[in-house]
Amino acid sequence: MTGILAGLRIVEGSAFIAAPLGGMTLAQLGADVIRFDDIKGGLDSDRWPITKDGRSIYWAGLNKGKRSIAVDLRNPRGHELLTALITAPGEGAGIFTTNMPARGWLSYEELAKKRADLIALNIVGARDGSAHVDYTVNAITGFPMVTGPVGHDGPVNAVAPPWDLATAYAGALAIVAAERHRRMTGQGQRIVLPLQDMALAATSALGYIGEAAVNNVDRPRFGNEIFGTFGRDFKTKDGRFVMICIFSDRHVDALAEAGGFAKAFKKIEASKGVDLKTDAGRWTARAELCAVIEPWVAAQTAAEVSAALKKAGALWAPYQSFRELAADKANVLDNPMFTVLDQPGIGRYPVAATPFQFGAFERQRPRVAPTLGQHTDEILSGILGLSDREIGKLHDDRVVAGPQ
Amino acid sequence: MTGILAGLRIVEGSAFIAAPLGGMTLAQLGADVIRFDDIKGGLDSDRWPITKDGRSIYWAGLNKGKRSIAVDLRNPRGHELLTALITAPGEGAGIFTTNMPARGWLSYEELAKKRADLIALNIVGARDGSAHVDYTVNAITGFPMVTGPVGHDGPVNAVAPPWDLATAYAGALAIVAAERHRRMTGQGQRIVLPLQDMALAATSALGYIGEAAVNNVDRPRFGNEIFGTFGRDFKTKDGRFVMICIFSDRHVDALAEAGGFAKAFKKIEASKGVDLKTDAGRWTARAELCAVIEPWVAAQTAAEVSAALKKAGALWAPYQSFRELAADKANVLDNPMFTVLDQPGIGRYPVAATPFQFGAFERQRPRVAPTLGQHTDEILSGILGLSDREIGKLHDDRVVAGPQ
């Protein structure tokens, strides 16, 4: 295992997306990430999507390259084992990440009694301790009320969970920053990262709170249009959709070239009194731009439109379904980030490695996710130094479990 | 300036969201982040939302706590100055992040000639160098075809840009990981992070590619329902919307208590032959669950429904607009993460600090964003050691610019 974070060991007590994806991000950069779960599996062990046999494709996706230990989380002996694992000695060890309630034996105070320089990341729902998930946090941000078709009554939820994703990578950042700090000063610490505050900070960063407060307006729903510049989906002759955007001068020229729109664009500039090379100009003239682009796209197949846009270097992309993506040569099958893996119990399919390309390290191929308890014995023996007899007794007493 | 990354200096050449937000994340953790822009402003200097006077609220949101230097990016003397700034000596310096084309003088090869241990993060659109932004990458992932109301024809774009957000925090992680590595080994490196691969890796992690490949299905659109468990929006008597979810046993009981649904839930379990304490059970019986919850929510005001859900400890949240969020006491005005700042040229409004709470550091209040070129002179003098006369000449020759 070589990667930029080789030598770090992180113990993870997690479920769902933010905490597991944060841990996996570190594992795919070379850290030894050990996920513990209850011997019956975690809250997300059966989470959908599942195979026809009921195996969780979801779980496999978010736990790649980790080791798994299964422990009875209601048993005080289980707590002792995990406390020992979380606080085991070693320069790169003593790092814990969790989105479980950090109370009792899992609290920072209790754990730090065994290792004073412990680093613990507690991902929580809300600041005040109340439950929150991506979908509830998202409702509060305001985004669902401006997402979806113009005229739609009510909210439109995100499917790709923006706040879980943000919290996952931000959590990984927090751990590496804290470990760097410990390396420099010897000091450990607890880090609290509320999913809710991640969402609110990003909503603030993106200008939505400022716009509402300063301009005292509620931004309306603009459907698929990109607010404040130009971008929208267009339907082709063969019923496909393409996204076409303009973010810079270069994209104006490229789009004009792709569709032969140079004269039409000039006309729009004259009639609307705008400069299409500015965000404001494009936004003001977006209806006129669409009126030019729409019939051009509608008169051609997706293949024809794509060829023209690509050739001209426009900013565009075809929409596709997940099944089309899974079979997409350029983006998946021939993408060096992907490897077709045989995930035990699930099957062979393309799986992504880390998206980072660090110049000083070769990107490692993705590794499969463990089955529940797959590494129980090797962790008890290799890290906690337990004998075969002691490990046998823990199994007999149902304090731990191996692979089912 | 104290924070966990105090002592780091990062030079940023950026525009839009991923690169600036990544830089701001580091700045809010205590790093000295210097954003350079062309003397006419960057591609995003006027980006919407804007104030009535045309000042970019967007730019202010994504550049808080940075220093700004304005340099003529077409002038070779400007290139020399920025090269010197990026490669200036210092243990925590020599770090560069950009989403500009890393060619010519901005290429890693050229810059590393001046500082062999340089760390440079190149955020790119696509692996192959072609242009991509969040909206085009998102089209490819497959998410827009399953977002939005059931029966809707065509894609529904995300408004909160998931891939820009992911790339911002992942980029910050990459920089801290590389700086930790340099501290340990002395070795710098180039890091390439394609927005497109970030999106594809996350789509893989979330199980969508696996589901499509293994089960050979295209997941249909499920509207606002959370796939594979229970969650949906409901409309109140007074025309408001609330999101109600079930992710665990505890949420089933809490919801039952809030609405007096215990008997009704038992009936559903019996008639559908499911266990509502499982994801699969809830998903199978989601229509029946909705049939029980819908009239209960519809018969009450949002205030009444909220009080009952809150009291019972259910997993829920009210939907609100951005304007409501900006005036939201609990989430913004009384949230210790927010401070009302006077952003020069824009006005006073609540602005978020970092969402991280590091135990070893007090969270710093947010700082305003600089105006373009606000720190030009102090950077030229403080870091590059130029004399007043030399700086004066650079201004006279229009190689650099101060605040306008």
mmCIF file of C-alpha atoms in Angstrom, chain B residues 69-377:
data_model
loop_
_atom_site.group_PDB
_atom_site.id
_atom_site.type_symbol
_atom_site.label_atom_id
_atom_site.label_comp_id
_atom_site.label_asym_id
_atom_site.label_seq_id
_atom_site.Cartn_x
_atom_site.Cartn_y
_atom_site.Cartn_z
ATOM 1 C CA ILE B 69 -3.019 41.222 -6.077
ATOM 2 C CA ALA B 70 -3.866 42.560 -9.545
ATOM 3 C CA VAL B 71 -1.332 41.998 -12.317
ATOM 4 C CA ASP B 72 -1.447 42.344 -16.099
ATOM 5 C CA LEU B 73 -1.608 38.683 -17.109
ATOM 6 C CA ARG B 74 -0.628 39.478 -20.722
ATOM 7 C CA ASN B 75 2.572 41.200 -19.721
ATOM 8 C CA PRO B 76 5.793 39.161 -19.409
ATOM 9 C CA ARG B 77 6.815 41.355 -16.473
ATOM 10 C CA GLY B 78 3.538 40.366 -14.826
ATOM 11 C CA HIS B 79 4.411 36.708 -15.395
ATOM 12 C CA GLU B 80 7.809 37.270 -13.778
ATOM 13 C CA LEU B 81 6.279 38.888 -10.723
ATOM 14 C CA LEU B 82 3.753 36.104 -10.246
ATOM 15 C CA THR B 83 6.375 33.429 -10.825
ATOM 16 C CA ALA B 84 8.458 35.049 -8.096
ATOM 17 C CA LEU B 85 5.425 35.178 -5.814
ATOM 18 C CA ILE B 86 4.437 31.549 -6.398
ATOM 19 C CA THR B 87 7.995 30.311 -5.873
ATOM 20 C CA ALA B 88 9.017 32.696 -3.083
ATOM 21 C CA PRO B 89 11.109 31.064 -0.351
ATOM 22 C CA GLY B 90 9.700 30.038 3.009
ATOM 23 C CA GLU B 91 8.878 26.710 4.630
ATOM 24 C CA GLY B 92 5.118 27.147 4.335
ATOM 25 C CA ALA B 93 5.239 28.952 0.988
ATOM 26 C CA GLY B 94 5.730 27.547 -2.512
ATOM 27 C CA ILE B 95 2.156 26.340 -2.855
ATOM 28 C CA PHE B 96 0.086 27.197 -5.921
ATOM 29 C CA THR B 97 -3.510 26.356 -6.772
ATOM 30 C CA THR B 98 -5.141 27.138 -10.068
ATOM 31 C CA ASN B 99 -7.897 26.253 -12.459
ATOM 32 C CA MET B 100 -6.337 28.398 -15.182
ATOM 33 C CA PRO B 101 -4.691 26.524 -18.058
ATOM 34 C CA ALA B 102 -1.371 25.412 -16.538
ATOM 35 C CA ARG B 103 0.600 26.103 -19.703
ATOM 36 C CA GLY B 104 3.658 28.171 -20.531
ATOM 37 C CA TRP B 105 4.854 30.227 -17.579
ATOM 38 C CA LEU B 106 2.118 28.722 -15.384
ATOM 39 C CA SER B 107 3.142 25.125 -16.117
ATOM 40 C CA TYR B 108 4.570 23.073 -13.286
ATOM 41 C CA GLU B 109 7.782 22.529 -15.232
ATOM 42 C CA GLU B 110 8.465 26.253 -15.633
ATOM 43 C CA LEU B 111 7.536 27.168 -12.072
ATOM 44 C CA ALA B 112 9.489 24.289 -10.540
ATOM 45 C CA LYS B 113 12.640 25.657 -12.181
ATOM 46 C CA LYS B 114 12.485 28.448 -9.605
ATOM 47 C CA ARG B 115 11.507 26.289 -6.656
ATOM 48 C CA ALA B 116 12.151 22.570 -6.914
ATOM 49 C CA ASP B 117 9.872 21.655 -4.011
ATOM 50 C CA LEU B 118 6.877 23.516 -5.392
ATOM 51 C CA ILE B 119 3.409 22.133 -4.726
ATOM 52 C CA ALA B 120 0.949 22.954 -7.502
ATOM 53 C CA LEU B 121 -2.666 21.889 -7.654
ATOM 54 C CA ASN B 122 -4.107 22.012 -11.160
ATOM 55 C CA ILE B 123 -7.866 21.739 -11.141
ATOM 56 C CA VAL B 124 -8.896 20.876 -14.692
ATOM 57 C CA GLY B 125 -12.254 20.312 -16.363
ATOM 58 C CA ALA B 126 -11.661 16.982 -18.026
ATOM 59 C CA ARG B 127 -8.772 14.542 -18.039
ATOM 60 C CA ASP B 128 -8.174 15.188 -21.724
ATOM 61 C CA GLY B 129 -7.910 18.944 -21.262
ATOM 62 C CA SER B 130 -11.312 19.747 -22.727
ATOM 63 C CA ALA B 131 -13.482 22.338 -21.021
ATOM 64 C CA HIS B 132 -15.919 21.189 -18.376
ATOM 65 C CA VAL B 133 -17.869 22.912 -15.643
ATOM 66 C CA ASP B 134 -20.150 21.519 -12.949
ATOM 67 C CA TYR B 135 -23.195 21.693 -15.235
ATOM 68 C CA THR B 136 -21.633 19.772 -18.108
ATOM 69 C CA VAL B 137 -20.011 17.181 -15.841
ATOM 70 C CA ASN B 138 -23.337 16.705 -14.086
ATOM 71 C CA ALA B 139 -25.058 15.929 -17.404
ATOM 72 C CA ILE B 140 -22.660 13.044 -17.930
ATOM 73 C CA THR B 141 -23.048 11.522 -14.440
ATOM 74 C CA GLY B 142 -26.683 10.573 -14.985
ATOM 75 C CA PHE B 143 -28.122 12.472 -12.016
ATOM 76 C CA PRO B 144 -30.212 15.001 -13.992
ATOM 77 C CA MET B 145 -32.241 12.187 -15.568
ATOM 78 C CA VAL B 146 -33.429 10.974 -12.141
ATOM 79 C CA THR B 147 -33.880 14.387 -10.511
ATOM 80 C CA GLY B 148 -37.183 16.233 -10.487
ATOM 81 C CA PRO B 149 -40.861 15.371 -10.621
ATOM 82 C CA VAL B 150 -41.968 11.912 -11.767
ATOM 83 C CA GLY B 151 -43.170 12.126 -15.362
ATOM 84 C CA HIS B 152 -41.031 15.140 -16.213
ATOM 85 C CA ASP B 153 -39.555 14.872 -19.698
ATOM 86 C CA GLY B 154 -35.852 15.568 -19.812
ATOM 87 C CA PRO B 155 -33.099 16.433 -17.380
ATOM 88 C CA VAL B 156 -33.339 18.507 -14.203
ATOM 89 C CA ASN B 157 -30.117 20.317 -13.348
ATOM 90 C CA ALA B 158 -28.741 20.728 -9.839
ATOM 91 C CA VAL B 159 -28.645 24.299 -8.529
ATOM 92 C CA ALA B 160 -26.236 23.677 -5.641
ATOM 93 C CA PRO B 161 -23.250 22.517 -7.741
ATOM 94 C CA PRO B 162 -22.270 19.158 -6.223
ATOM 95 C CA TRP B 163 -19.068 18.642 -8.207
ATOM 96 C CA ASP B 164 -17.688 22.123 -7.681
ATOM 97 C CA LEU B 165 -18.276 21.730 -3.951
ATOM 98 C CA ALA B 166 -16.661 18.289 -3.870
ATOM 99 C CA THR B 167 -13.683 19.506 -5.883
ATOM 100 C CA ALA B 168 -13.208 22.565 -3.675
ATOM 101 C CA TYR B 169 -12.834 20.581 -0.446
ATOM 102 C CA ALA B 170 -10.984 17.725 -2.137
ATOM 103 C CA GLY B 171 -8.567 20.258 -3.608
ATOM 104 C CA ALA B 172 -7.927 21.730 -0.176
ATOM 105 C CA LEU B 173 -7.294 18.198 1.104
ATOM 106 C CA ALA B 174 -4.812 17.547 -1.697
ATOM 107 C CA ILE B 175 -2.835 20.669 -0.837
ATOM 108 C CA VAL B 176 -2.617 19.878 2.870
ATOM 109 C CA ALA B 177 -1.670 16.260 2.138
ATOM 110 C CA ALA B 178 1.070 17.394 -0.257
ATOM 111 C CA GLU B 179 2.388 19.989 2.184
ATOM 112 C CA ARG B 180 2.496 17.351 4.942
ATOM 113 C CA HIS B 181 4.421 15.106 2.561
ATOM 114 C CA ARG B 182 6.853 17.915 1.696
ATOM 115 C CA ARG B 183 7.400 18.625 5.384
ATOM 116 C CA MET B 184 8.279 14.959 5.917
ATOM 117 C CA THR B 185 10.384 14.374 2.804
ATOM 118 C CA GLY B 186 11.271 17.721 1.256
ATOM 119 C CA GLN B 187 9.570 16.678 -1.956
ATOM 120 C CA GLY B 188 7.129 18.902 -3.822
ATOM 121 C CA GLN B 189 4.796 17.756 -6.568
ATOM 122 C CA ARG B 190 2.118 18.603 -9.060
ATOM 123 C CA ILE B 191 -1.402 17.398 -8.338
ATOM 124 C CA VAL B 192 -3.974 17.137 -11.104
ATOM 125 C CA LEU B 193 -7.604 17.047 -10.046
ATOM 126 C CA PRO B 194 -10.149 16.799 -12.867
ATOM 127 C CA LEU B 195 -13.626 18.049 -11.970
ATOM 128 C CA GLN B 196 -14.960 15.323 -14.233
ATOM 129 C CA ASP B 197 -13.139 12.534 -12.421
ATOM 130 C CA MET B 198 -14.246 13.904 -9.044
ATOM 131 C CA ALA B 199 -17.833 13.587 -10.243
ATOM 132 C CA LEU B 200 -17.346 10.152 -11.757
ATOM 133 C CA ALA B 201 -15.526 8.798 -8.692
ATOM 134 C CA ALA B 202 -18.325 10.039 -6.426
ATOM 135 C CA THR B 203 -20.988 8.598 -8.741
ATOM 136 C CA SER B 204 -19.117 5.303 -8.511
ATOM 137 C CA ALA B 205 -18.827 5.578 -4.705
ATOM 138 C CA LEU B 206 -22.548 6.227 -4.368
ATOM 139 C CA GLY B 207 -23.331 2.946 -6.121
ATOM 140 C CA TYR B 208 -24.945 4.294 -9.285
ATOM 141 C CA ILE B 209 -22.465 2.778 -11.718
ATOM 142 C CA GLY B 210 -22.508 -0.523 -9.828
ATOM 143 C CA GLU B 211 -26.282 -0.669 -9.801
ATOM 144 C CA ALA B 212 -26.515 0.024 -13.523
ATOM 145 C CA ALA B 213 -23.782 -2.465 -14.417
ATOM 146 C CA VAL B 214 -24.700 -5.307 -12.053
ATOM 147 C CA ASN B 215 -28.494 -5.099 -12.111
ATOM 148 C CA ASN B 216 -28.598 -3.819 -15.689
ATOM 149 C CA VAL B 217 -31.331 -1.340 -14.881
ATOM 150 C CA ASP B 218 -31.776 2.374 -15.303
ATOM 151 C CA ARG B 219 -33.048 3.664 -12.015
ATOM 152 C CA PRO B 220 -36.275 5.542 -12.715
ATOM 153 C CA ARG B 221 -37.111 8.979 -11.440
ATOM 154 C CA PHE B 222 -38.587 8.847 -7.942
ATOM 155 C CA GLY B 223 -39.338 12.557 -7.551
ATOM 156 C CA ASN B 224 -38.597 13.771 -4.057
ATOM 157 C CA GLU B 225 -38.552 10.298 -2.533
ATOM 158 C CA ILE B 226 -35.281 9.052 -1.068
ATOM 159 C CA PHE B 227 -34.466 5.859 -2.912
ATOM 160 C CA GLY B 228 -34.339 2.701 -0.844
ATOM 161 C CA THR B 229 -35.686 3.944 2.466
ATOM 162 C CA PHE B 230 -38.343 6.505 3.411
ATOM 163 C CA GLY B 231 -38.311 10.248 2.843
ATOM 164 C CA ARG B 232 -40.424 12.787 0.971
ATOM 165 C CA ASP B 233 -41.834 16.289 1.096
ATOM 166 C CA PHE B 234 -45.350 16.893 2.432
ATOM 167 C CA LYS B 235 -47.564 19.959 2.077
ATOM 168 C CA THR B 236 -49.122 21.617 5.106
ATOM 169 C CA LYS B 237 -52.521 23.262 5.475
ATOM 170 C CA ASP B 238 -50.932 26.695 5.073
ATOM 171 C CA GLY B 239 -49.136 25.758 1.846
ATOM 172 C CA ARG B 240 -45.677 25.132 3.324
ATOM 173 C CA PHE B 241 -43.590 22.035 2.739
ATOM 174 C CA VAL B 242 -41.769 19.763 5.180
ATOM 175 C CA MET B 243 -39.290 16.978 4.481
ATOM 176 C CA ILE B 244 -39.923 13.874 6.587
ATOM 177 C CA CYS B 245 -37.479 10.949 6.575
ATOM 178 C CA ILE B 246 -36.895 7.628 8.288
ATOM 179 C CA PHE B 247 -33.308 6.378 8.425
ATOM 180 C CA SER B 248 -33.381 4.222 11.562
ATOM 181 C CA ASP B 249 -35.638 2.400 14.053
ATOM 182 C CA ARG B 250 -35.645 5.462 16.228
ATOM 183 C CA HIS B 251 -37.060 7.602 13.440
ATOM 184 C CA VAL B 252 -39.940 5.149 12.894
ATOM 185 C CA ASP B 253 -40.907 5.383 16.555
ATOM 186 C CA ALA B 254 -40.482 9.156 16.670
ATOM 187 C CA LEU B 255 -42.654 9.672 13.600
ATOM 188 C CA ALA B 256 -45.271 7.287 14.978
ATOM 189 C CA GLU B 257 -45.316 9.269 18.184
ATOM 190 C CA ALA B 258 -45.481 12.646 16.453
ATOM 191 C CA GLY B 259 -48.524 11.729 14.407
ATOM 192 C CA GLY B 260 -50.094 8.998 16.522
ATOM 193 C CA PHE B 261 -49.292 6.521 13.739
ATOM 194 C CA ALA B 262 -48.353 3.488 15.879
ATOM 195 C CA LYS B 263 -51.479 1.483 15.006
ATOM 196 C CA ALA B 264 -51.467 2.578 11.382
ATOM 197 C CA PHE B 265 -47.819 1.539 10.994
ATOM 198 C CA LYS B 266 -48.597 -1.883 12.544
ATOM 199 C CA LYS B 267 -51.436 -2.288 10.052
ATOM 200 C CA ILE B 268 -49.136 -1.456 7.162
ATOM 201 C CA GLU B 269 -46.605 -3.996 8.390
ATOM 202 C CA ALA B 270 -49.289 -6.666 8.564
ATOM 203 C CA SER B 271 -50.979 -5.894 5.250
ATOM 204 C CA LYS B 272 -47.727 -5.469 3.277
ATOM 205 C CA GLY B 273 -45.842 -8.183 5.139
ATOM 206 C CA VAL B 274 -42.921 -5.848 5.815
ATOM 207 C CA ASP B 275 -40.868 -4.637 8.752
ATOM 208 C CA LEU B 276 -40.807 -0.848 8.840
ATOM 209 C CA LYS B 277 -37.612 -0.997 10.859
ATOM 210 C CA THR B 278 -35.784 -2.055 7.697
ATOM 211 C CA ASP B 279 -34.898 0.063 4.656
ATOM 212 C CA ALA B 280 -36.509 -2.485 2.334
ATOM 213 C CA GLY B 281 -39.699 -2.560 4.403
ATOM 214 C CA ARG B 282 -40.061 1.201 4.334
ATOM 215 C CA TRP B 283 -39.319 1.420 0.643
ATOM 216 C CA THR B 284 -41.821 -1.329 -0.236
ATOM 217 C CA ALA B 285 -44.539 0.320 1.843
ATOM 218 C CA ARG B 286 -43.750 3.916 0.954
ATOM 219 C CA ALA B 287 -47.094 4.574 -0.749
ATOM 220 C CA GLU B 288 -48.931 3.301 2.322
ATOM 221 C CA LEU B 289 -46.734 5.374 4.641
ATOM 222 C CA CYS B 290 -47.421 8.471 2.563
ATOM 223 C CA ALA B 291 -51.152 7.743 2.642
ATOM 224 C CA VAL B 292 -50.996 7.912 6.445
ATOM 225 C CA ILE B 293 -48.686 10.910 6.764
ATOM 226 C CA GLU B 294 -50.099 13.083 3.969
ATOM 227 C CA PRO B 295 -53.539 13.834 5.509
ATOM 228 C CA TRP B 296 -51.963 14.416 8.914
ATOM 229 C CA VAL B 297 -49.621 17.069 7.525
ATOM 230 C CA ALA B 298 -52.326 18.538 5.283
ATOM 231 C CA ALA B 299 -54.668 19.073 8.236
ATOM 232 C CA GLN B 300 -52.198 21.210 10.178
ATOM 233 C CA THR B 301 -50.176 24.363 9.773
ATOM 234 C CA ALA B 302 -46.426 24.165 9.312
ATOM 235 C CA ALA B 303 -45.987 25.453 12.864
ATOM 236 C CA GLU B 304 -48.170 22.672 14.266
ATOM 237 C CA VAL B 305 -46.541 19.906 12.233
ATOM 238 C CA SER B 306 -43.069 21.201 13.076
ATOM 239 C CA ALA B 307 -43.807 21.325 16.792
ATOM 240 C CA ALA B 308 -45.051 17.739 16.826
ATOM 241 C CA LEU B 309 -42.133 16.379 14.767
ATOM 242 C CA LYS B 310 -39.589 18.287 16.812
ATOM 243 C CA LYS B 311 -41.033 17.206 20.143
ATOM 244 C CA ALA B 312 -40.972 13.547 19.114
ATOM 245 C CA GLY B 313 -37.419 13.731 17.784
ATOM 246 C CA ALA B 314 -38.360 12.797 14.231
ATOM 247 C CA LEU B 315 -36.007 13.231 11.269
ATOM 248 C CA TRP B 316 -37.512 16.176 9.436
ATOM 249 C CA ALA B 317 -36.972 19.759 8.330
ATOM 250 C CA PRO B 318 -39.034 22.618 6.974
ATOM 251 C CA TYR B 319 -38.307 23.820 3.445
ATOM 252 C CA GLN B 320 -37.579 27.496 3.220
ATOM 253 C CA SER B 321 -36.506 30.094 0.685
ATOM 254 C CA PHE B 322 -33.127 31.832 0.622
ATOM 255 C CA ARG B 323 -34.706 34.985 1.994
ATOM 256 C CA GLU B 324 -36.202 33.026 4.856
ATOM 257 C CA LEU B 325 -32.820 31.419 5.464
ATOM 258 C CA ALA B 326 -31.082 34.798 5.554
ATOM 259 C CA ALA B 327 -33.487 35.835 8.326
ATOM 260 C CA ASP B 328 -33.480 32.449 10.093
ATOM 261 C CA LYS B 329 -32.587 32.977 13.743
ATOM 262 C CA ALA B 330 -31.542 29.449 14.694
ATOM 263 C CA ASN B 331 -29.622 28.645 11.525
ATOM 264 C CA VAL B 332 -28.069 31.988 10.647
ATOM 265 C CA LEU B 333 -28.602 34.990 12.926
ATOM 266 C CA ASP B 334 -27.975 33.112 16.199
ATOM 267 C CA ASN B 335 -25.592 30.559 14.684
ATOM 268 C CA PRO B 336 -22.121 31.229 16.117
ATOM 269 C CA MET B 337 -20.644 30.380 12.695
ATOM 270 C CA PHE B 338 -22.174 33.556 11.216
ATOM 271 C CA THR B 339 -21.119 37.171 11.723
ATOM 272 C CA VAL B 340 -22.763 40.208 10.183
ATOM 273 C CA LEU B 341 -19.967 41.827 8.178
ATOM 274 C CA ASP B 342 -19.784 45.038 6.224
ATOM 275 C CA GLN B 343 -18.480 43.888 2.847
ATOM 276 C CA PRO B 344 -17.100 47.017 1.169
ATOM 277 C CA GLY B 345 -19.182 48.063 -1.813
ATOM 278 C CA ILE B 346 -21.876 45.505 -1.043
ATOM 279 C CA GLY B 347 -23.252 46.049 2.420
ATOM 280 C CA ARG B 348 -23.903 44.387 5.741
ATOM 281 C CA TYR B 349 -25.096 40.817 5.787
ATOM 282 C CA PRO B 350 -24.508 37.553 7.671
ATOM 283 C CA VAL B 351 -21.398 35.741 6.467
ATOM 284 C CA ALA B 352 -20.189 32.271 7.449
ATOM 285 C CA ALA B 353 -16.851 31.434 9.027
ATOM 286 C CA THR B 354 -15.360 27.985 8.562
ATOM 287 C CA PRO B 355 -17.771 25.173 9.475
ATOM 288 C CA PHE B 356 -14.929 23.241 11.166
ATOM 289 C CA GLN B 357 -14.618 23.362 14.933
ATOM 290 C CA PHE B 358 -11.053 22.359 15.785
ATOM 291 C CA GLY B 359 -10.668 21.748 19.530
ATOM 292 C CA ALA B 360 -7.138 23.158 19.648
ATOM 293 C CA PHE B 361 -8.073 26.442 17.956
ATOM 294 C CA GLU B 362 -10.707 29.025 18.473
ATOM 295 C CA ARG B 363 -12.786 29.515 15.357
ATOM 296 C CA GLN B 364 -11.888 32.806 13.726
ATOM 297 C CA ARG B 365 -14.663 35.161 12.706
ATOM 298 C CA PRO B 366 -15.069 35.449 8.960
ATOM 299 C CA ARG B 367 -13.111 38.198 7.241
ATOM 300 C CA VAL B 368 -14.383 40.201 4.290
ATOM 301 C CA ALA B 369 -13.297 39.525 0.731
ATOM 302 C CA PRO B 370 -10.683 41.905 -0.645
ATOM 303 C CA THR B 371 -11.369 44.313 -3.443
ATOM 304 C CA LEU B 372 -9.400 43.639 -6.626
ATOM 305 C CA GLY B 373 -5.776 44.642 -6.076
ATOM 306 C CA GLN B 374 -6.329 45.671 -2.473
ATOM 307 C CA HIS B 375 -3.058 44.089 -1.328
ATOM 308 C CA THR B 376 -0.950 44.556 -4.446
ATOM 309 C CA ASP B 377 1.570 46.893 -2.871
#
